[in-house]
Tab-separated table of C-alpha atoms in Angstrom:
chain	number	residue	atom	x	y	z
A	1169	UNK	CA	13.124	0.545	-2.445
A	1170	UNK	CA	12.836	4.478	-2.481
A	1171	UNK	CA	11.173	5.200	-6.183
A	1172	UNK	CA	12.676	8.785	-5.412
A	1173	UNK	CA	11.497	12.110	-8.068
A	1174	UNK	CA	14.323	13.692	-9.604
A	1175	UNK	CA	14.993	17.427	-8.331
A	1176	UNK	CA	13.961	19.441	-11.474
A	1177	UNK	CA	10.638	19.764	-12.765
A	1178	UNK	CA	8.579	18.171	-15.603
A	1179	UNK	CA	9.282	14.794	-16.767
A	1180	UNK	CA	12.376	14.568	-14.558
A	1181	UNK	CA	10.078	14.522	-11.605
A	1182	UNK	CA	9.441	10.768	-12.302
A	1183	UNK	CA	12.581	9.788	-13.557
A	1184	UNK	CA	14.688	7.252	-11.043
A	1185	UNK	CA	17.401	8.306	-9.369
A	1186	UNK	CA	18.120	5.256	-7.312
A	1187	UNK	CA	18.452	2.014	-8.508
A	1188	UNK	CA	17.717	3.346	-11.793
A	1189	UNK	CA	18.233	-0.045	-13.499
A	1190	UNK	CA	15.216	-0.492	-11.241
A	1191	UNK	CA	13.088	1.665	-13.689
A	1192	UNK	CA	10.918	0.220	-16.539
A	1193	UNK	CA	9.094	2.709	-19.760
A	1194	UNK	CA	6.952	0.262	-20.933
A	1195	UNK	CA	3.028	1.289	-20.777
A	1196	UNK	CA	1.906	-2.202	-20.624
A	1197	UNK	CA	3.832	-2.780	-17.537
A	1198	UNK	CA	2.756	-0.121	-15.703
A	1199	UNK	CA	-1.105	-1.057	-17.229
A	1200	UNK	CA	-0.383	-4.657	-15.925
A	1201	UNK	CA	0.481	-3.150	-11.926
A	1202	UNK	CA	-2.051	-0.726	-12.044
A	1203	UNK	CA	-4.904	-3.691	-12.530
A	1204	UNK	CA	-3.395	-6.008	-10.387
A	1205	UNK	CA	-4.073	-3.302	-7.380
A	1206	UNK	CA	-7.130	-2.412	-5.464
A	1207	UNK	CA	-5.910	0.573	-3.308
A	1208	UNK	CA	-3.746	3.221	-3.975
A	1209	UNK	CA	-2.274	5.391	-1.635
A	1210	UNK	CA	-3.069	9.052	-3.084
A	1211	UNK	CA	-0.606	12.471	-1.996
A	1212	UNK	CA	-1.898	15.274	-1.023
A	1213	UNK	CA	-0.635	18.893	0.583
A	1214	UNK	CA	-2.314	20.594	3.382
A	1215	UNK	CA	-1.227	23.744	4.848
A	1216	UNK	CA	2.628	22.316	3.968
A	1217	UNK	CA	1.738	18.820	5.699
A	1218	UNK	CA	1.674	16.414	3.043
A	1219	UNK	CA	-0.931	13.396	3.508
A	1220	UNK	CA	-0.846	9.931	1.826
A	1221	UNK	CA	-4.694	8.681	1.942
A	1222	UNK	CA	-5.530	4.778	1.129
A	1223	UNK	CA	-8.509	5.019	-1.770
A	1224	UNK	CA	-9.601	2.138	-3.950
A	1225	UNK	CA	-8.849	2.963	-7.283
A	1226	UNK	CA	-9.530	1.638	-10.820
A	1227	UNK	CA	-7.834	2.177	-14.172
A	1228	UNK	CA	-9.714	3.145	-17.062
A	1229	UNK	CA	-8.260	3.178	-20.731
A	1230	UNK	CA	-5.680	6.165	-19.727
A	1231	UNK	CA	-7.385	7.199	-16.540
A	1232	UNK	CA	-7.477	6.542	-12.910
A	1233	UNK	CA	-10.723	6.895	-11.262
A	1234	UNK	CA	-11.167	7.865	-7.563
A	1235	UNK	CA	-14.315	7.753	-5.554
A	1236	UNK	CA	-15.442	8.982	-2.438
A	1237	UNK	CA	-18.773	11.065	-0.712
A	1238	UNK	CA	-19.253	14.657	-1.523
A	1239	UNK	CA	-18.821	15.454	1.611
A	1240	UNK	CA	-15.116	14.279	1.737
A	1241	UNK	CA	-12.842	17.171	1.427
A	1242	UNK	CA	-10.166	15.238	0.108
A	1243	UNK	CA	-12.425	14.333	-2.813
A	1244	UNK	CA	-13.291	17.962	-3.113
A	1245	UNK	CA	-9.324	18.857	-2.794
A	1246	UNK	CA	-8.894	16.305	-5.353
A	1247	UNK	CA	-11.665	17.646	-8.006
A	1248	UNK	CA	-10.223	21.027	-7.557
A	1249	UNK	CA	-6.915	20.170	-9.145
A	1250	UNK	CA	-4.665	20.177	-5.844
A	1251	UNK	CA	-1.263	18.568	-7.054
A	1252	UNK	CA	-1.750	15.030	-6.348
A	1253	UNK	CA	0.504	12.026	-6.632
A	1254	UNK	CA	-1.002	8.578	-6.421
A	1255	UNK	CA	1.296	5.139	-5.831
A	1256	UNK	CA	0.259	1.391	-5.776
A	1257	UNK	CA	2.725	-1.121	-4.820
A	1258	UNK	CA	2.224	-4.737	-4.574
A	1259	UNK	CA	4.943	-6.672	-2.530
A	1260	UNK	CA	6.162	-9.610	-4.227
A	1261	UNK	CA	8.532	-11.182	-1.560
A	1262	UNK	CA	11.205	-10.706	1.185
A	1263	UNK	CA	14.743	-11.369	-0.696
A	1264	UNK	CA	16.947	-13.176	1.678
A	1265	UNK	CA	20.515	-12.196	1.428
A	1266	UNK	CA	24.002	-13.576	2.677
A	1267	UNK	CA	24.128	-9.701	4.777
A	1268	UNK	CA	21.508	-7.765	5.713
A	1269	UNK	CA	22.803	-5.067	3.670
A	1270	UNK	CA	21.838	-7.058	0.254
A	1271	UNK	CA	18.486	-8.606	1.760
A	1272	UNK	CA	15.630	-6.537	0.326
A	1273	UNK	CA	12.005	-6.802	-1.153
A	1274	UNK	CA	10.656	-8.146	-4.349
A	1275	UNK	CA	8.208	-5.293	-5.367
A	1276	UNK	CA	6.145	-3.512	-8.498
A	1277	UNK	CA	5.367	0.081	-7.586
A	1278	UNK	CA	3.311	2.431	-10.015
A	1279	UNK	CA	3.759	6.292	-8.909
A	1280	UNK	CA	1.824	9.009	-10.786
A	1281	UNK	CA	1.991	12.564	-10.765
A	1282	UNK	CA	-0.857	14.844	-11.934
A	1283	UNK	CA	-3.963	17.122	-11.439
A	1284	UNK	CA	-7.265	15.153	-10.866
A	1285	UNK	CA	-10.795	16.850	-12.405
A	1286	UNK	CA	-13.978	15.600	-11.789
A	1287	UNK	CA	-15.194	13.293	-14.403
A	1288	UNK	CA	-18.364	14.370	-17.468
A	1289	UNK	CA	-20.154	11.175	-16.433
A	1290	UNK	CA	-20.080	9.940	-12.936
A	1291	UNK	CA	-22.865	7.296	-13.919
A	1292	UNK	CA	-20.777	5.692	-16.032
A	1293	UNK	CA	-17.691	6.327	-13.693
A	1294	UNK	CA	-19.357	4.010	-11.298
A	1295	UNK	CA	-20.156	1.131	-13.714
A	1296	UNK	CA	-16.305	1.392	-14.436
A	1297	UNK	CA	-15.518	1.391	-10.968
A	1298	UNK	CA	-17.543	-1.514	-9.663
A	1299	UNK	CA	-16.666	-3.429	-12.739
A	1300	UNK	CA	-12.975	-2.584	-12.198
A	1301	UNK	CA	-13.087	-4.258	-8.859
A	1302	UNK	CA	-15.508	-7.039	-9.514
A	1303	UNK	CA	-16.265	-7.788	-13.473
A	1304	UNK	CA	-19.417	-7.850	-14.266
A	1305	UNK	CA	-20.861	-7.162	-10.844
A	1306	UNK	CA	-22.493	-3.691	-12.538
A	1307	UNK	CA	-25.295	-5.814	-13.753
A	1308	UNK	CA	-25.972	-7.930	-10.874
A	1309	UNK	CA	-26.653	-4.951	-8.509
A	1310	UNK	CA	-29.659	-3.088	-7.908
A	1311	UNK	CA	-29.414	0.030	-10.497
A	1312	UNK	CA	-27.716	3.252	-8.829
A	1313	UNK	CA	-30.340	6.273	-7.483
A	1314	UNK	CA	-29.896	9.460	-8.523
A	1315	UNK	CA	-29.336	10.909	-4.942
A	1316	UNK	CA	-26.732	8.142	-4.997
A	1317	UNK	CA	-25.239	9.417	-7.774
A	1318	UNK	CA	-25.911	12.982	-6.339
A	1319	UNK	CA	-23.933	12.018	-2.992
A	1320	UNK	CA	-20.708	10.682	-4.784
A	1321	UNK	CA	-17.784	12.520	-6.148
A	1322	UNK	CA	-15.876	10.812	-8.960
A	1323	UNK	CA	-12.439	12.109	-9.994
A	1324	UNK	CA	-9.447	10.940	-12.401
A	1325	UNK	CA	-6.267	11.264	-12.952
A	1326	UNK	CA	-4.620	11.296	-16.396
A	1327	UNK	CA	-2.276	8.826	-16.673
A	1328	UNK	CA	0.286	11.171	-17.925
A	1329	UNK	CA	3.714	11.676	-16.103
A	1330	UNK	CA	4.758	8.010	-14.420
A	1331	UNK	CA	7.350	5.992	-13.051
A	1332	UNK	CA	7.445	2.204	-12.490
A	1333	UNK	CA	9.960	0.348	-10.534
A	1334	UNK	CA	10.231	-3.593	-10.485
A	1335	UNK	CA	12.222	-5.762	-8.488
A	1336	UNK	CA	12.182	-9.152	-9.016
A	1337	UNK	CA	15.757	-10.142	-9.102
A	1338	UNK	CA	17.789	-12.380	-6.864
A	1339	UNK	CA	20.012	-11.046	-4.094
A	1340	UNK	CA	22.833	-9.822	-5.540
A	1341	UNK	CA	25.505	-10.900	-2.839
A	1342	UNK	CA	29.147	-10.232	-3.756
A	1343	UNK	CA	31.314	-12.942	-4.424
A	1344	UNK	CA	33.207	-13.787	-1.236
A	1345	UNK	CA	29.703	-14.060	0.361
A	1346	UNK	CA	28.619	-16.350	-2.169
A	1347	UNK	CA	31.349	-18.899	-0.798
A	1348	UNK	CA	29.442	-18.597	2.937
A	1349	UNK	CA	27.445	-21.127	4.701
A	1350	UNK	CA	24.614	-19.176	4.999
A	1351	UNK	CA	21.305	-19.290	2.940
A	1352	UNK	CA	20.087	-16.977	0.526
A	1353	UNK	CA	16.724	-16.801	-2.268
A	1354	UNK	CA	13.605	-15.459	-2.278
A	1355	UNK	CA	10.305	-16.106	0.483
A	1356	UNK	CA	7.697	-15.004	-1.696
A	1357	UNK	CA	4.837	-13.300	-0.409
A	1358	UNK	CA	1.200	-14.223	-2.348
A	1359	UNK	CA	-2.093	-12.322	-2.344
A	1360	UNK	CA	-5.232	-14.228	-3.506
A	1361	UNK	CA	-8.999	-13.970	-2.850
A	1362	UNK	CA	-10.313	-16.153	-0.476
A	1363	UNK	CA	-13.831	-17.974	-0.334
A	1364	UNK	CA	-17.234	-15.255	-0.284
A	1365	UNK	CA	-18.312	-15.503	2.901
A	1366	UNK	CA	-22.668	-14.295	2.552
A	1367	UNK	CA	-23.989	-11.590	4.755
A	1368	UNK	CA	-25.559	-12.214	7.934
A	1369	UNK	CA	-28.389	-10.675	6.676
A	1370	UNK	CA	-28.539	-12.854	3.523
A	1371	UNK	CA	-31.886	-14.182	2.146
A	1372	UNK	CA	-31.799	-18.194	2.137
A	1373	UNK	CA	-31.560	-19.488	-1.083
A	1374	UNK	CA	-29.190	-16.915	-3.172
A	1375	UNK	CA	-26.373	-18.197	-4.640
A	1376	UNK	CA	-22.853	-16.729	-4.927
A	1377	UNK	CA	-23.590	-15.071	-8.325
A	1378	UNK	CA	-21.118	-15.131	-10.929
A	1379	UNK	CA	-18.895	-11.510	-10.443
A	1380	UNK	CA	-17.619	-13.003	-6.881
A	1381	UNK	CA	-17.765	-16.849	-8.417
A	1382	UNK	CA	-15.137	-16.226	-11.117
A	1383	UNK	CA	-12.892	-14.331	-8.940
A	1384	UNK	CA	-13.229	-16.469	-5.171
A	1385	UNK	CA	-9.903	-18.616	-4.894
A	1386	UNK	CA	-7.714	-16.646	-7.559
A	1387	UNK	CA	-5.135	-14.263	-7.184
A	1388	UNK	CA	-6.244	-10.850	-6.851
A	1389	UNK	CA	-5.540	-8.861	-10.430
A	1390	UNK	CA	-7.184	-9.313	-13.638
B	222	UNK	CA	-12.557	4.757	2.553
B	223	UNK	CA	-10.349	8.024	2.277
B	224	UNK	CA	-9.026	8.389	6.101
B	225	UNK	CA	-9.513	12.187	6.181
B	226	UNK	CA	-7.496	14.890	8.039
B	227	UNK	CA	-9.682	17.837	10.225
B	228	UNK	CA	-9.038	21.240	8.360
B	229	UNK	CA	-7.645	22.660	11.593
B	230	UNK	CA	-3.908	22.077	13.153
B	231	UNK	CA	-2.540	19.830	15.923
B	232	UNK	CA	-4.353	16.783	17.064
B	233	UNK	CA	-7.333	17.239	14.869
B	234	UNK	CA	-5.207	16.625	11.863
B	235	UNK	CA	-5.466	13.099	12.649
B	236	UNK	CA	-9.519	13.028	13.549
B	237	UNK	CA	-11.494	11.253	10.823
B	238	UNK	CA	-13.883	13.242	9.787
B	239	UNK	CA	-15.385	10.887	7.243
B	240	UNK	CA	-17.344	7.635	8.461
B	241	UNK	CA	-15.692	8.710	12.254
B	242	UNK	CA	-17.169	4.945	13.559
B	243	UNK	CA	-14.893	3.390	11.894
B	244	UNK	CA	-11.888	5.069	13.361
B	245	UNK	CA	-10.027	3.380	16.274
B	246	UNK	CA	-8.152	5.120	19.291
B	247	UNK	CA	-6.499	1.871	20.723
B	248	UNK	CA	-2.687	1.747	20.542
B	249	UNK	CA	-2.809	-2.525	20.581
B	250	UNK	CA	-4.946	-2.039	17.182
B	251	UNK	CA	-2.250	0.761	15.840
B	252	UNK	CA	0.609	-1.584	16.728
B	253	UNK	CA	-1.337	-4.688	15.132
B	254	UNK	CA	-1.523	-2.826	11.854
B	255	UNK	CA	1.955	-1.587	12.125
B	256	UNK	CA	3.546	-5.187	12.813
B	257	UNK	CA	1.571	-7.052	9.988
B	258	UNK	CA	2.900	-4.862	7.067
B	259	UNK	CA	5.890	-4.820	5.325
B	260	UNK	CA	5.629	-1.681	3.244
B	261	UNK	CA	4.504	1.965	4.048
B	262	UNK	CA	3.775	4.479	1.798
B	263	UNK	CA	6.002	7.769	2.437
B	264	UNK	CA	4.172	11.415	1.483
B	265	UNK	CA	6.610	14.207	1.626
B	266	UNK	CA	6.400	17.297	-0.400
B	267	UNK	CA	9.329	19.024	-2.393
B	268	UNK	CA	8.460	21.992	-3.848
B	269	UNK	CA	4.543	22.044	-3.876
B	270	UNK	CA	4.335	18.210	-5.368
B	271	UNK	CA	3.349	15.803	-3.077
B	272	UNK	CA	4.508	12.450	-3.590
B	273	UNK	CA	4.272	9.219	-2.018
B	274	UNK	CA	6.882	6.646	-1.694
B	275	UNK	CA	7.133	3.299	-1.147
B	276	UNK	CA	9.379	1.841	1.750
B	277	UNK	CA	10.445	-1.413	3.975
B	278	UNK	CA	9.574	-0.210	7.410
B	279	UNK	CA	9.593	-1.985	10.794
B	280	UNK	CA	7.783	-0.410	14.540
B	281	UNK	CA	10.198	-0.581	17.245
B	282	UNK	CA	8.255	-0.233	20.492
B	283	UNK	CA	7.271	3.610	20.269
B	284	UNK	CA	9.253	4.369	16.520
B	285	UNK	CA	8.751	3.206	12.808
B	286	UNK	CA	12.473	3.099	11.798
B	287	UNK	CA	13.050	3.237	7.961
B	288	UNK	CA	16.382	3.329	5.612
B	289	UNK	CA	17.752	3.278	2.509
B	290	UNK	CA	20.518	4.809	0.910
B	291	UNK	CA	22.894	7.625	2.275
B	292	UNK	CA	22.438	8.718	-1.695
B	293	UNK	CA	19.142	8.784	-1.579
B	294	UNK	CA	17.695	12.279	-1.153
B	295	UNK	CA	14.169	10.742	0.040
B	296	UNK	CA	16.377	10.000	3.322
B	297	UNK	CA	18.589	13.180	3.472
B	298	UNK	CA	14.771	15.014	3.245
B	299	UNK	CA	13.344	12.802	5.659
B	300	UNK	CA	16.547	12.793	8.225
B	301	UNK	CA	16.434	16.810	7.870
B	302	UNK	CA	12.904	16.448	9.589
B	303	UNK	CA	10.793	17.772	6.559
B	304	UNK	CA	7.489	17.394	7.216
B	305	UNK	CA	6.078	13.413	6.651
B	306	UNK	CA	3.176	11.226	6.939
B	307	UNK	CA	3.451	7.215	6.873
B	308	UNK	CA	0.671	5.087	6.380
B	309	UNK	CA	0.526	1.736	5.962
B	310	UNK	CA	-2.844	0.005	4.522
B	311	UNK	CA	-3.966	-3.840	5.029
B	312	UNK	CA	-6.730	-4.836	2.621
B	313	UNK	CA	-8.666	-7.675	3.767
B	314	UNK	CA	-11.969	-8.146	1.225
B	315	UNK	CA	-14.197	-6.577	-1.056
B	316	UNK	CA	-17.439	-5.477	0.484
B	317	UNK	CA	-19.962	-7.024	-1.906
B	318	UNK	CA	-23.170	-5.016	-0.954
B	319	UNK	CA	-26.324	-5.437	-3.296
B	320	UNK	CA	-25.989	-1.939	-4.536
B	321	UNK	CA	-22.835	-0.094	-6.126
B	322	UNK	CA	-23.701	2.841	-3.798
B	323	UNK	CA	-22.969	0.187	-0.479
B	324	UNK	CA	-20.098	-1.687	-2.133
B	325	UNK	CA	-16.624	-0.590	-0.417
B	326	UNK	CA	-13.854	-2.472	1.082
B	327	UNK	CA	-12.070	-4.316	4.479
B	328	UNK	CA	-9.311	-2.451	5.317
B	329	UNK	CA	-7.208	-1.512	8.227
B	330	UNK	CA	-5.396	1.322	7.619
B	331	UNK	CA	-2.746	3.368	10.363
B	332	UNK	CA	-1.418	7.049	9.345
B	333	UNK	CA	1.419	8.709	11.524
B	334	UNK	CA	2.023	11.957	10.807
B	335	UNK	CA	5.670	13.906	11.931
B	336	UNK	CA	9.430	14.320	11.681
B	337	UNK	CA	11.572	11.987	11.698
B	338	UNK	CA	14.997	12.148	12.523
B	339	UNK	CA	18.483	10.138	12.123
B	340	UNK	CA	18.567	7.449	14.982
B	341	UNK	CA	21.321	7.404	17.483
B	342	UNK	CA	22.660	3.346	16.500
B	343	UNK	CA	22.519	2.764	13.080
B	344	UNK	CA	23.791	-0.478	14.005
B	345	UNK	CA	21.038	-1.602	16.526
B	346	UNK	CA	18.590	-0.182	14.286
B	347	UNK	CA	19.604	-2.755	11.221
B	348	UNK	CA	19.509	-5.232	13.342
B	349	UNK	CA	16.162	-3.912	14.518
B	350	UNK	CA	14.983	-3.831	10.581
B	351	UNK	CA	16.302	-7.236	9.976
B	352	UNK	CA	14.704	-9.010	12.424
B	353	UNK	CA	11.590	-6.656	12.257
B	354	UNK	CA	10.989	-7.994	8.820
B	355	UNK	CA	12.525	-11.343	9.632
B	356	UNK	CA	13.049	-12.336	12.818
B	357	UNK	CA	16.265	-14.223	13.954
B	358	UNK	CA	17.663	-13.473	10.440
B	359	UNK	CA	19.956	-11.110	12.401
B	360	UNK	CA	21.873	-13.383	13.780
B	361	UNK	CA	22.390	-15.646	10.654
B	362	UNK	CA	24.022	-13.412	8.100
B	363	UNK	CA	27.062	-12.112	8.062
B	364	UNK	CA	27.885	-9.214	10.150
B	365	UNK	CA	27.604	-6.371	8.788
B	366	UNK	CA	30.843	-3.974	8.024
B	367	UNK	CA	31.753	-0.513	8.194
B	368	UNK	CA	31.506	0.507	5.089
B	369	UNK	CA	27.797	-0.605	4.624
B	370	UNK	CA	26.860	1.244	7.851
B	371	UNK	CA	28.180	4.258	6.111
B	372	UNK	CA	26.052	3.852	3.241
B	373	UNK	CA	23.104	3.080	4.761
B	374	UNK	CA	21.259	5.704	6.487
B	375	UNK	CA	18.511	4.798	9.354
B	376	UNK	CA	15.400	7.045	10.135
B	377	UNK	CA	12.721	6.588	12.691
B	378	UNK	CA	9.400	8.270	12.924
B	379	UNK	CA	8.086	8.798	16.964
B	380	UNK	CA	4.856	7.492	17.325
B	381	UNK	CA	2.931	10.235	18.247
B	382	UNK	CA	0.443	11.347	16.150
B	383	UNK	CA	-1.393	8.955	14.469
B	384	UNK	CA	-5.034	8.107	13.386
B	385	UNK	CA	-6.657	4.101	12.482
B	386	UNK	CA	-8.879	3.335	10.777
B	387	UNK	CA	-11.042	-0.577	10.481
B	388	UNK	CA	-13.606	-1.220	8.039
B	389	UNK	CA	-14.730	-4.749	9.119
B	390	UNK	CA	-18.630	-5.600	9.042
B	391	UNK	CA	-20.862	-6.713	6.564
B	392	UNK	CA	-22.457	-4.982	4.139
B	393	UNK	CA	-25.281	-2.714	5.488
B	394	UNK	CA	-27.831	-2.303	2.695
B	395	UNK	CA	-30.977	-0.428	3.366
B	396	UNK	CA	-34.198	-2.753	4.443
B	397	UNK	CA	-35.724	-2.873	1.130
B	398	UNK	CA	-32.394	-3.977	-0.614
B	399	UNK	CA	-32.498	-6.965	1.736
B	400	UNK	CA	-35.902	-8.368	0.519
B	401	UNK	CA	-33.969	-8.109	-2.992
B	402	UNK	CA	-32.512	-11.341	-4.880
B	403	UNK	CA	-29.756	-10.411	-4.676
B	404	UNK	CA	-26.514	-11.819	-3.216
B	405	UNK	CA	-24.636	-9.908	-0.403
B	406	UNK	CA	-21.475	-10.873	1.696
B	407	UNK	CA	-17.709	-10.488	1.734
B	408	UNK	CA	-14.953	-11.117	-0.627
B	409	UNK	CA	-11.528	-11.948	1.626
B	410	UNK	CA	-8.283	-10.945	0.296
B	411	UNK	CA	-5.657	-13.704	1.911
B	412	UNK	CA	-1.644	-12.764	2.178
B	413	UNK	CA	0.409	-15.286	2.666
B	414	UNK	CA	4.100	-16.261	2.821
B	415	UNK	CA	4.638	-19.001	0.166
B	416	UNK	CA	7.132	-21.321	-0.063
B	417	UNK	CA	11.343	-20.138	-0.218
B	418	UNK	CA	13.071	-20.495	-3.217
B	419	UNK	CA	16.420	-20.817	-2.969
B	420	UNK	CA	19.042	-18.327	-5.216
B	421	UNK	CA	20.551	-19.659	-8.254
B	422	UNK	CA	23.695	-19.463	-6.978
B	423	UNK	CA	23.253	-20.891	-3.751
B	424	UNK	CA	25.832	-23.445	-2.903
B	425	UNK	CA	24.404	-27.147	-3.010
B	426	UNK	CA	23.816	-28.287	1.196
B	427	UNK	CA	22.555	-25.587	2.611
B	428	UNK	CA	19.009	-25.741	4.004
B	429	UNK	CA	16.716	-22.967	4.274
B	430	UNK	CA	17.347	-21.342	7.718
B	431	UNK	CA	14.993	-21.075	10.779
B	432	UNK	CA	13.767	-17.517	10.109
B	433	UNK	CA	12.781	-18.580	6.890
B	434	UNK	CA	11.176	-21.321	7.541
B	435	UNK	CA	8.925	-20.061	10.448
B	436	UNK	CA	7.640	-17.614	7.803
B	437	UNK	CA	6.792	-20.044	4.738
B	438	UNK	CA	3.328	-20.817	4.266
B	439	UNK	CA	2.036	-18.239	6.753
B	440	UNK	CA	0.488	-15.340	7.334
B	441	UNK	CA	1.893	-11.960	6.349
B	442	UNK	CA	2.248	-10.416	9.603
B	443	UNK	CA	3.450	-11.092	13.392
């Protein structure tokens, strides 16, 4: 399931060289993974070893925003422009072949390539952020303080130069093995929200409010 | 949640430096994580670009074996030893805290860094994959031949140097959030096997097979 980067530069970097009937070019599909994810998995290179580094993520409009402390020096490797390269996949199932050489995964993987600058308005940044993850949960929460706003970094990421790769097919087993005995199809895998479960410290009497309501029992993505 | 490398070399480069508490030294936990994922995401970097990649992977006692295609020039790069990290990322629930500022995630997150190299027995390693992914399934397909051992080509990563990392607990809002109205608690995120479906051109008679059906309905994970 390799989405692999083409060996020349530019737009070539994100073109697919295997299984390139793999590949899709439509915006709206690659929209449609990016909000269905929580975490990405963002590249980075340090002193030649590269590092992939689970962050939650959001998409906004044409932008990716990242979040983390000021402290973090990943963030601050981020803001700086390091090249970056940020993927979210979402496994869809295990697909069950007649050989183990045709059994594979059902998948959607987003992979983009790009600079990352810190962003004009990290106040709004955050709204967009905690929206992203839970609608609507900006105005349930106590507003943001400014040295909370003064202790987080926000970043994004253009959403520029991108490959998507989707596999949803059956196995593809060659003929003669179609004629075995042996089973083949699709065990799909499903990711959903469960029930809130309230704090510990939780004040009697305070219901579930509606951000975590409309989403509790539902798969996760918009 | 950003699972942070120390700026100097060696065993440091897997300390987390950022929220340290939550980081875990105990191998059970690393193998835990390991054995309840299905994908890992790949960083390697060719020519300055990082990138990250995702790909099936299964542990093997004290190696993460992964594979693909002998065409594939992710796996030449990663069987020439180039510089990799692996990390694989569980998330488990959205950390509803009554502030933006305290809102994060649960996650369980494992990051090996290292060389890999070509295993000795391609052939025991498939088998090792299948069943790693879908155990018994090894013995019910058909074998496997020659030629797609030559066009396969297996990898495995030592387990050496590696960092965890668990975010777990409640929310932890400051005392005078607490006296707030305002809901806290925890969001789960559930992944489970669903039910198989069968190919469309599976031959009429044939019932789903044993390592299927242990893994319908379930939990993703050992």
């Amino acid at each position: 399931m390799a989405a692999e980067r083409s060996p020349r530069a530019g737009r070539t970097r994100t073109r697919v060289t295997r299984l390139p009937e793999l590949q899709r070019h439509d915006r709206a599909e690659l929209d449609a993974i990016l909000d269905a994810g929580v975490v990405a998995h963002v590249a980075i290179v340090d002193a030649g070893q590269p590092y992939a580094i689970p962050m939650a993520y959001v998409r906004d409009g044409d932008r990716l925003l990242l979040h983390g402390s000021t402290a973090s020096r990943l963030l601050r490797t981020l803001a700086d422009g390091a090249p970056a390269c940020v993927t979210i996949t979402h496994v869809d199932g295990l697909v069950v072949a007649r050989s183990a050489f045709e059994s594979s995964l059902h998948y959607r993987s987003a992979m983009l390539l790009g600079h990352c600058r810190a962003v004009d308005d990290p106040l709004d940044a955050l709204a967009r952020f905690t929206d992203g993850l839970l609608p609507g949960r900006w105005q349930e929460v106590r507003p943001a303080r400014a040295k909370e706003l003064a202790a987080t970094r926000v970043v994004e990421l253009p959403i520029e130069e991108w490959s998507v790769k989707v596999s949803a097919d059956d196995p593809e087993d060659p003929e003669a093995d179609r004629a075995l005995d042996i089973w083949a199809g699709v065990l799909p895998v499903e990711v959903r929200y469960g029930q809130p479960r309230p704090a510990a410290d939780l004040r009697p009497g305070i219901p579930v409010p509606l951000s975590v309501e409309r989403l509790a029992g539902g798969d996760v993505g918009p």
